[in-house]
PDB file of C-alpha atoms in Angstrom:
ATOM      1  CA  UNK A   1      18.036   0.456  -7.241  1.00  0.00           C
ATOM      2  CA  UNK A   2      15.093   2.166  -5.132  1.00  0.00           C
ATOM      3  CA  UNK A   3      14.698  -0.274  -2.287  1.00  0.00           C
ATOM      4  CA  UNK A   4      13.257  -0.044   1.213  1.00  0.00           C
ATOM      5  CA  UNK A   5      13.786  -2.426   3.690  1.00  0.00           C
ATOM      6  CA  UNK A   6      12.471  -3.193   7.442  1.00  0.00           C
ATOM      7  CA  UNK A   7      13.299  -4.935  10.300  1.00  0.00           C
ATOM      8  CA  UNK A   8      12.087  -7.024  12.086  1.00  0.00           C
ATOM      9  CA  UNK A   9       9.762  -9.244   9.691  1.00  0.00           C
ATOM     10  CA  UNK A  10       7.885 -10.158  12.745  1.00  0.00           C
ATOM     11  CA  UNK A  11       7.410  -9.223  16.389  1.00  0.00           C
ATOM     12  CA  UNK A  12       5.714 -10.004  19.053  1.00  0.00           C
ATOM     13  CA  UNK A  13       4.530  -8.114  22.574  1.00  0.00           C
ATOM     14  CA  UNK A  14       3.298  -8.687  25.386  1.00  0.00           C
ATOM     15  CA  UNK A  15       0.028  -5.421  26.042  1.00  0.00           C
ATOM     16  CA  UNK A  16       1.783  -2.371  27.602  1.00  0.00           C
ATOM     17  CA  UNK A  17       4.956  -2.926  26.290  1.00  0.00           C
ATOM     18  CA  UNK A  18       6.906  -0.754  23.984  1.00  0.00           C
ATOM     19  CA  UNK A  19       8.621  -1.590  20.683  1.00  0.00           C
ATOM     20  CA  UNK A  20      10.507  -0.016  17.913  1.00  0.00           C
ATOM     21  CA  UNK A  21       9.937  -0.661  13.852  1.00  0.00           C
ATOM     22  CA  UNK A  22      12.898  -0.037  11.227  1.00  0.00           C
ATOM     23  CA  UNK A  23      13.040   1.043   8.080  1.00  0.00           C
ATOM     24  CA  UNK A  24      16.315   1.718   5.922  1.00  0.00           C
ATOM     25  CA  UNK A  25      15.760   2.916   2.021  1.00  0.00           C
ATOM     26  CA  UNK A  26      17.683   3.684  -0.748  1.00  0.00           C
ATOM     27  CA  UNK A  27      15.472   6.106  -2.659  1.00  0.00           C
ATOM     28  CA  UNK A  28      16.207   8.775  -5.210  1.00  0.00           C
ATOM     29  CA  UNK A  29      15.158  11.493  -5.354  1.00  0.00           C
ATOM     30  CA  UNK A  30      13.460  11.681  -1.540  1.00  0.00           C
ATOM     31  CA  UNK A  31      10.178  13.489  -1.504  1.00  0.00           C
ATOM     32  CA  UNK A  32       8.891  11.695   1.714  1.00  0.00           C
ATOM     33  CA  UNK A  33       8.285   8.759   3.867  1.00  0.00           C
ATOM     34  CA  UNK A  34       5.092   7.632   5.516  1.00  0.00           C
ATOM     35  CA  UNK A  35       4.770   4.714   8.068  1.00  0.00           C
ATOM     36  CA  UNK A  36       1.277   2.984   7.122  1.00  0.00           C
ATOM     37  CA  UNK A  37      -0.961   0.917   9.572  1.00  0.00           C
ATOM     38  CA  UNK A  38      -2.425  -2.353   7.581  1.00  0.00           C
ATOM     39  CA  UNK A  39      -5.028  -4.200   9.831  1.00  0.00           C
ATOM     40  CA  UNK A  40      -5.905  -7.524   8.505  1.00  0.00           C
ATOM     41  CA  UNK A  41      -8.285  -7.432   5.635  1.00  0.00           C
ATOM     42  CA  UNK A  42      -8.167  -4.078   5.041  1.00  0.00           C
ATOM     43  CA  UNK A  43      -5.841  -1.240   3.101  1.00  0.00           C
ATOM     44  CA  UNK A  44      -3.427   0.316   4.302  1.00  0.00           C
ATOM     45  CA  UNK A  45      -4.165   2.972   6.233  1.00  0.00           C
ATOM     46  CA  UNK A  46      -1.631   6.019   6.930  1.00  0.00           C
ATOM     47  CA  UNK A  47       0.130   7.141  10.443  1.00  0.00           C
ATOM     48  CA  UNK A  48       2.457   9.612   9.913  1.00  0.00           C
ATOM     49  CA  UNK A  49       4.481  11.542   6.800  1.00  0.00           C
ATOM     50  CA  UNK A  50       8.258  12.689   7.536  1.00  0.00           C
ATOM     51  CA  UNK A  51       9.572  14.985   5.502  1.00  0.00           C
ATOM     52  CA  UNK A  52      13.505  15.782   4.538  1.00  0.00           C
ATOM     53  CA  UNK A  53      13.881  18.309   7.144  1.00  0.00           C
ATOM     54  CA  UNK A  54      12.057  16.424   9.886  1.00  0.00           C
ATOM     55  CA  UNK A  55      13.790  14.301  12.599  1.00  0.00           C
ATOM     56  CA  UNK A  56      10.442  13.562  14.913  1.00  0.00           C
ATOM     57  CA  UNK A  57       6.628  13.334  14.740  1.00  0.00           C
ATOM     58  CA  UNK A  58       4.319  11.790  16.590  1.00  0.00           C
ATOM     59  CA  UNK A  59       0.735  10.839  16.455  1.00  0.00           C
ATOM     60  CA  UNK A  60      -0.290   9.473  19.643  1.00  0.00           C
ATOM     61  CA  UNK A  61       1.199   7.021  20.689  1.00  0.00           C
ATOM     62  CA  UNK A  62       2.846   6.465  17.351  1.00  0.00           C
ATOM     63  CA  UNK A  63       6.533   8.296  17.070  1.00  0.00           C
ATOM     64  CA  UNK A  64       8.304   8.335  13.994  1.00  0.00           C
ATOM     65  CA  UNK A  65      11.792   9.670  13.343  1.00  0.00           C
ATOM     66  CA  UNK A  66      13.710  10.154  10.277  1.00  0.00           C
ATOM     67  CA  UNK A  67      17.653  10.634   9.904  1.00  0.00           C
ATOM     68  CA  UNK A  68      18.119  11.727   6.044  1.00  0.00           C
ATOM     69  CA  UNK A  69      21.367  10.789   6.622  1.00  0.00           C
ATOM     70  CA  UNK A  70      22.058   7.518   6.709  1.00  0.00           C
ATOM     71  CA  UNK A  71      18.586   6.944   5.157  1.00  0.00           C
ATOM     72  CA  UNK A  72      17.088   5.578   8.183  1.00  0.00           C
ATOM     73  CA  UNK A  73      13.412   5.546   9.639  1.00  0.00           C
ATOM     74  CA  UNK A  74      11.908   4.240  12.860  1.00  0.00           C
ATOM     75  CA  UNK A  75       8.421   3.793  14.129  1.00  0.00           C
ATOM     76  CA  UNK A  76       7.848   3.869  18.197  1.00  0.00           C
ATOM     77  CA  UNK A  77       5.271   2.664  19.567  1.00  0.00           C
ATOM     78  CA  UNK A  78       4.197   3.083  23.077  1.00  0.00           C
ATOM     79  CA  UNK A  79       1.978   1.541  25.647  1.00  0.00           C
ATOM     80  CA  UNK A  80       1.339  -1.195  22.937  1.00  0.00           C
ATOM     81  CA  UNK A  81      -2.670  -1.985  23.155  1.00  0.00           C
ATOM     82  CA  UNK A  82      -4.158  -5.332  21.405  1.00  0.00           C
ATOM     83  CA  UNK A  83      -5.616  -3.173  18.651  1.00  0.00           C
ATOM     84  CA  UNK A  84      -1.557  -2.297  17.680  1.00  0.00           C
ATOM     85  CA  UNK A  85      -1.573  -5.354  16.015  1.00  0.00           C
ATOM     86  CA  UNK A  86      -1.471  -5.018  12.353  1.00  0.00           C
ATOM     87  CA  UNK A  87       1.579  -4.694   9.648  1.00  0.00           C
ATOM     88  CA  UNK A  88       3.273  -1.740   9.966  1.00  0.00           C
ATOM     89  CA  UNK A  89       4.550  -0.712   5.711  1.00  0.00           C
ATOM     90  CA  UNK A  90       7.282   2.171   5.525  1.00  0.00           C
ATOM     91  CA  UNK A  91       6.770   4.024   1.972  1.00  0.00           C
ATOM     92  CA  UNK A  92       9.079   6.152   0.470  1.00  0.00           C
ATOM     93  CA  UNK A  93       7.964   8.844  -2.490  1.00  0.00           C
ATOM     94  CA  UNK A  94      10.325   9.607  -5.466  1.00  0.00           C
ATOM     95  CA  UNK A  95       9.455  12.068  -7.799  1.00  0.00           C
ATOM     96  CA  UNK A  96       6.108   9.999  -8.986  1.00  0.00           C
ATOM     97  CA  UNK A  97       6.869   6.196  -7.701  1.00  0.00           C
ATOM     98  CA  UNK A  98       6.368   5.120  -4.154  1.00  0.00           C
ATOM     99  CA  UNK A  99       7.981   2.259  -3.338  1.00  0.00           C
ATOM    100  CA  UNK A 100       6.832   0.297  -0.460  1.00  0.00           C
ATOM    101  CA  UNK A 101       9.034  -1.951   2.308  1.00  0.00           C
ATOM    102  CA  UNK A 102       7.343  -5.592   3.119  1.00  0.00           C
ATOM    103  CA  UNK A 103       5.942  -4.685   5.858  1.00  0.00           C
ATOM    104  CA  UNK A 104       6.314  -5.746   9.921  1.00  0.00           C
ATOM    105  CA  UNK A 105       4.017  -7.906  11.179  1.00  0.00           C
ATOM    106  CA  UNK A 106       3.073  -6.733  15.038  1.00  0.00           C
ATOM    107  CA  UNK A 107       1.428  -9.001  17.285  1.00  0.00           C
ATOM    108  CA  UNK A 108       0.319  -7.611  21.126  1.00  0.00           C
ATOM    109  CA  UNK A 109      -1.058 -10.281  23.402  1.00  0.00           C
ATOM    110  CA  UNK A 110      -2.564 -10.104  26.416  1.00  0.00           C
TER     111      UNK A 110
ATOM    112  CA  UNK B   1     -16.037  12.111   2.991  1.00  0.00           C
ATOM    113  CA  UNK B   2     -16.636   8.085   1.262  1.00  0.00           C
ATOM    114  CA  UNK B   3     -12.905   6.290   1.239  1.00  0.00           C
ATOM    115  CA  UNK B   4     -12.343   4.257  -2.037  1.00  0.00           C
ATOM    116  CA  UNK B   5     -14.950   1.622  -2.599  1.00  0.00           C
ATOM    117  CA  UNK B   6     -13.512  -1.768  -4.123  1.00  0.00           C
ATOM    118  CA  UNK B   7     -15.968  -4.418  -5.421  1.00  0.00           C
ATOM    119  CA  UNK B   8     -16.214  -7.102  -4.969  1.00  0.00           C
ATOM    120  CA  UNK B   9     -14.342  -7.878  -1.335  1.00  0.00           C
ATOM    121  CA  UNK B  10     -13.849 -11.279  -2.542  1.00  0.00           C
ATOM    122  CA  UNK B  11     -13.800 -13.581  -5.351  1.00  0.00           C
ATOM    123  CA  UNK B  12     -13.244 -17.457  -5.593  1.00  0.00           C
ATOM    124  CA  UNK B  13     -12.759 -18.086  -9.473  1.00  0.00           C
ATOM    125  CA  UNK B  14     -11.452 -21.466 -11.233  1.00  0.00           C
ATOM    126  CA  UNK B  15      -8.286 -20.928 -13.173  1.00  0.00           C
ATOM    127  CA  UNK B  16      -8.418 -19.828 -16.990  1.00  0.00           C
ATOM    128  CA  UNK B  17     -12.013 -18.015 -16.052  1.00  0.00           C
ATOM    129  CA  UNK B  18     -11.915 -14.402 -16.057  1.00  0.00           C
ATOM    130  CA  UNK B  19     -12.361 -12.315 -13.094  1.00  0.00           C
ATOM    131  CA  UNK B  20     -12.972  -8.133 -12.720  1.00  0.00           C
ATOM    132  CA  UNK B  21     -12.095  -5.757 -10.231  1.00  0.00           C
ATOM    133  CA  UNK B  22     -13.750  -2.585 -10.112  1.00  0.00           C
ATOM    134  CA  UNK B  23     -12.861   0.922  -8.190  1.00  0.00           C
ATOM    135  CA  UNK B  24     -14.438   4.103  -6.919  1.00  0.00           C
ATOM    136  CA  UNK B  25     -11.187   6.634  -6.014  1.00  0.00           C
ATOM    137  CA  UNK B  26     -12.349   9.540  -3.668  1.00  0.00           C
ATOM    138  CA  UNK B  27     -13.980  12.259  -5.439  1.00  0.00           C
ATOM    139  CA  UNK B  28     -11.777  14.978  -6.993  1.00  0.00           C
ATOM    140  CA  UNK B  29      -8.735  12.083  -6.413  1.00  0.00           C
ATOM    141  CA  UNK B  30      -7.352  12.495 -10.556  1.00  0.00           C
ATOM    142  CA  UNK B  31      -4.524   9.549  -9.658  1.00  0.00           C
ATOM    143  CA  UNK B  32      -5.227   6.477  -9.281  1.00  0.00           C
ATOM    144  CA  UNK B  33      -2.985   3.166  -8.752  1.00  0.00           C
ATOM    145  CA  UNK B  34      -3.628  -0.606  -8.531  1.00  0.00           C
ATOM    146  CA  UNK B  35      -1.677  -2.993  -6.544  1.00  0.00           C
ATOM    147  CA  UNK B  36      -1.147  -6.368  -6.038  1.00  0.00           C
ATOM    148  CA  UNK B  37      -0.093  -7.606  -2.545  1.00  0.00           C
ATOM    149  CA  UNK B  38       0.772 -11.005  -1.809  1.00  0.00           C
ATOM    150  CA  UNK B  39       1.000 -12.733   1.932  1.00  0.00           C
ATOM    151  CA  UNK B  40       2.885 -10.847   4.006  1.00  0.00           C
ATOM    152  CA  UNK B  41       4.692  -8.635   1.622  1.00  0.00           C
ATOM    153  CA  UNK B  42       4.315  -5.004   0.490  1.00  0.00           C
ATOM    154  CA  UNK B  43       1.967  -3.985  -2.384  1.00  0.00           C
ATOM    155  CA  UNK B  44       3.224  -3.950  -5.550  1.00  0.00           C
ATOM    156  CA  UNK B  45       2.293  -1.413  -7.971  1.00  0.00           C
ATOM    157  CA  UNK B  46       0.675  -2.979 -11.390  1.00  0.00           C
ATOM    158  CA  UNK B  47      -1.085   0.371 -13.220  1.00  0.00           C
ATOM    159  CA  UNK B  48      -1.337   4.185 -12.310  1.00  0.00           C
ATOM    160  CA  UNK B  49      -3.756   6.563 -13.758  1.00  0.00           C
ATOM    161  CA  UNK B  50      -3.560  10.301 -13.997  1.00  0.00           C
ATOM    162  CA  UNK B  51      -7.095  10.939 -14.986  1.00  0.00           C
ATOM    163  CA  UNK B  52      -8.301   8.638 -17.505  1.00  0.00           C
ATOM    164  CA  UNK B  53      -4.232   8.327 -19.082  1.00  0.00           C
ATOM    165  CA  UNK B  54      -2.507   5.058 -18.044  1.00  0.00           C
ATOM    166  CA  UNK B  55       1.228   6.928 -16.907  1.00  0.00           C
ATOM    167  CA  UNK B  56       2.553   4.275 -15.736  1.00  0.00           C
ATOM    168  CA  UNK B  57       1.784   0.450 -16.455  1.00  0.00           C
ATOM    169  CA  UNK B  58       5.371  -1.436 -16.901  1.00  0.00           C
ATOM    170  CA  UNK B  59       4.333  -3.696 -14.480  1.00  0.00           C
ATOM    171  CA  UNK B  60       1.367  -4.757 -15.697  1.00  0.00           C
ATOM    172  CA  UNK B  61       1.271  -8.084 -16.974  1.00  0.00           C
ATOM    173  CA  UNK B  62      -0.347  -7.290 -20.438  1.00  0.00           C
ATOM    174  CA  UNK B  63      -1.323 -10.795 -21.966  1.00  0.00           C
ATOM    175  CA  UNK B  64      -3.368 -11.394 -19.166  1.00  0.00           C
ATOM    176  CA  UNK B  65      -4.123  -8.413 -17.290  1.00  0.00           C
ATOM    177  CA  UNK B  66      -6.211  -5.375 -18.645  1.00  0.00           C
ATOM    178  CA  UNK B  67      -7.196  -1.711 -17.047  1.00  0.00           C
ATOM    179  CA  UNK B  68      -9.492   1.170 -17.718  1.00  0.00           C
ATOM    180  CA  UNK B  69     -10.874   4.277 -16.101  1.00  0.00           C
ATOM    181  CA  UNK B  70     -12.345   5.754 -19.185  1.00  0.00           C
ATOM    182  CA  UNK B  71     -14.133   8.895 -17.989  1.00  0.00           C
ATOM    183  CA  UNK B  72     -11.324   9.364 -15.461  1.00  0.00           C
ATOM    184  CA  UNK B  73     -13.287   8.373 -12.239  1.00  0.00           C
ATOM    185  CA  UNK B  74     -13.853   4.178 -11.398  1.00  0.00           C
ATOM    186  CA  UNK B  75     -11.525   2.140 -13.129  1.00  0.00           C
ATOM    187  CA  UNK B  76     -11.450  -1.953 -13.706  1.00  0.00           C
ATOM    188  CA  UNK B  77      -9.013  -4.174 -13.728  1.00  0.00           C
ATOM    189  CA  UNK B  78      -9.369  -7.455 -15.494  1.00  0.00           C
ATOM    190  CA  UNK B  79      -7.688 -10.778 -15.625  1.00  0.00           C
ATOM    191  CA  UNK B  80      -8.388 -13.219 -18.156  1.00  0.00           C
ATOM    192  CA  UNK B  81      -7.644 -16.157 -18.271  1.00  0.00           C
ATOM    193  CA  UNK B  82      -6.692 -16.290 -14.675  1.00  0.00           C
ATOM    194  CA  UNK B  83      -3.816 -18.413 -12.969  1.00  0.00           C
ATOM    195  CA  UNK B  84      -2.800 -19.949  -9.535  1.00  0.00           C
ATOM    196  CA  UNK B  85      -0.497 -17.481  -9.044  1.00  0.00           C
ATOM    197  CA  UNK B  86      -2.823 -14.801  -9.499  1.00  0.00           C
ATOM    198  CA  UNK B  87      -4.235 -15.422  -6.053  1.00  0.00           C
ATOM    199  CA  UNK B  88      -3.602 -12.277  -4.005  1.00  0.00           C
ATOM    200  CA  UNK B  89      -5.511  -9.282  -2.618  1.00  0.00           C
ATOM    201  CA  UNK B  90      -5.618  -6.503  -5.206  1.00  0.00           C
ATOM    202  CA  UNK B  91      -5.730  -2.886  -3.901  1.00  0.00           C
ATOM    203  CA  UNK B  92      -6.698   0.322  -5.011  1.00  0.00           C
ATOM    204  CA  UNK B  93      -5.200   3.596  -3.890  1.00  0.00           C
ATOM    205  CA  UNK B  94      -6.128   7.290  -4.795  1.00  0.00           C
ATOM    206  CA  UNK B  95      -4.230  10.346  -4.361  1.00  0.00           C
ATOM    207  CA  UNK B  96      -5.302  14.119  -5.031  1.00  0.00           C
ATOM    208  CA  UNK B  97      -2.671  16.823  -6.853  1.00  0.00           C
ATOM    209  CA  UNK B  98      -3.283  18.774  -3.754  1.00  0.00           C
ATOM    210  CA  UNK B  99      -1.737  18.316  -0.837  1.00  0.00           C
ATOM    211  CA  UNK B 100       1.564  15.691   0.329  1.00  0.00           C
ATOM    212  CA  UNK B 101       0.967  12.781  -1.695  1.00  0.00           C
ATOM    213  CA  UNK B 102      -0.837  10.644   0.388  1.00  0.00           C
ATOM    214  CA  UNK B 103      -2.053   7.526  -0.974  1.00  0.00           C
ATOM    215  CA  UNK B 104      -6.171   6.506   0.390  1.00  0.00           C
ATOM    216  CA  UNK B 105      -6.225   3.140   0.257  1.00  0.00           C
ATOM    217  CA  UNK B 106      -9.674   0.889  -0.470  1.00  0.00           C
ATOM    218  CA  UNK B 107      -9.911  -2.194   1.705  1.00  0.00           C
ATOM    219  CA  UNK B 108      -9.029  -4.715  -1.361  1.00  0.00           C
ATOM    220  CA  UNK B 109      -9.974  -7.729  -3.421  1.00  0.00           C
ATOM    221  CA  UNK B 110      -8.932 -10.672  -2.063  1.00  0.00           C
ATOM    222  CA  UNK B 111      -8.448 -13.381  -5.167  1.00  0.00           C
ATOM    223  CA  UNK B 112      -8.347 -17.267  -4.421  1.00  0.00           C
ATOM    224  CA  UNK B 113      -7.828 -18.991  -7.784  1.00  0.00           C
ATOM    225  CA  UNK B 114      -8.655 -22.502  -7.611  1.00  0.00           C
TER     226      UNK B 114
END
């Protein structure tokens, strides 16, 4: 069954700090995986696209990395800032379907 | 460039009263999905539209829900009668053949049923 699954459900940060957003998924066939940005009351809005071949991109202060492998996906995110908080969705492509994780919900205080 | 439009942003209804949804994709965008997303979970996909053909709609629940995009542009989404459960915010997403696949998202319905 296509599934994708992330961890943690929640977190919470203090401003500056760092943190790190999983995503594990057992799609087939792979055509991609994108790490969206959801902001409260609005649509998802998207951060970065990783490929098969690709192991690292970044978008400011936004770093994803993919291991085909073992099926895994992380989101880095660095110098957190108060405007960071938002759900983070991982969505893998198939051939036509994309099926979408639940989400992490990131909160940065001050 | 406009993003997708979604009308209205929200809606209070009663439940059994019927409610619409409407959608503007980006221009030139020929697919077009609708999803349902509930608190704190991922969307979930109900209908998706290669130009004005409904390819995919096996989630859909049909005695109740209802889509069109019938000149293969806006497209509506319907629910009647409506039910408690139905509360959620209902998104629409565009996508053009060109390029990777990435979905443009409009900023959602949000249904309370009441």
């Amino acid at each position: 069954k296509n599934q994708v699954e992330q961890s943690p459900q929640s977190l919470i940060i203090l401003e500056g700090k760092n943190c790190t957003l999983q995503c594990n998924y057992t799609v087939s066939p792979f055509s991609n995986l994108r790490w969206y940005k959801q902001d409260t009351g609005r649509g998802p809005v998207s951060l970065t696209i990783m490929t098969f071949s690709e192991n690292t991109k970044s978008n400011g202060r936004y770093t994803a990395t993919l291991d085909a492998d073992t099926k895994q996906s992380s989101l880095h995110i660095t110098a957190s800032q108060l405007s960071d908080s938002a759900s983070y969705i991982c969505v893998v492509k198939g051939t036509y379907k994309y099926i979408f994780g639940t989400g992490t919900r990131l909160k940065v205080l001050a | 460039e406009a993003g997708v439009v979604q009308s209205p942003r929200y809606k209070i209804i009663e439940k059994k009263q019927p409610v619409a949804f409407w959608c503007n994709p980006i221009s030139g965008h020929n697919t077009l999905y609708w999803y349902l997303q509930n608190l704190g979970q991922g969307p979930e996909l109900l209908i998706r539209y290669e130009n004005e053909e409904a390819v995919d709609d096996s989630q859909l629940p049909k005695d109740r829900f209802s889509a069109e995009r019938l000149k293969g542009v806006d497209s509506t989404l319907k629910i009647q009668p409506a039910e408690l459960g139905d509360s959620a915010v209902y998104l629409c997403a565009s996508t053009s053949r060109a390029g990777d696949g990435e979905q443009f998202f409009g900023p959602g319905t949000r249904l309370t049923v009441l």
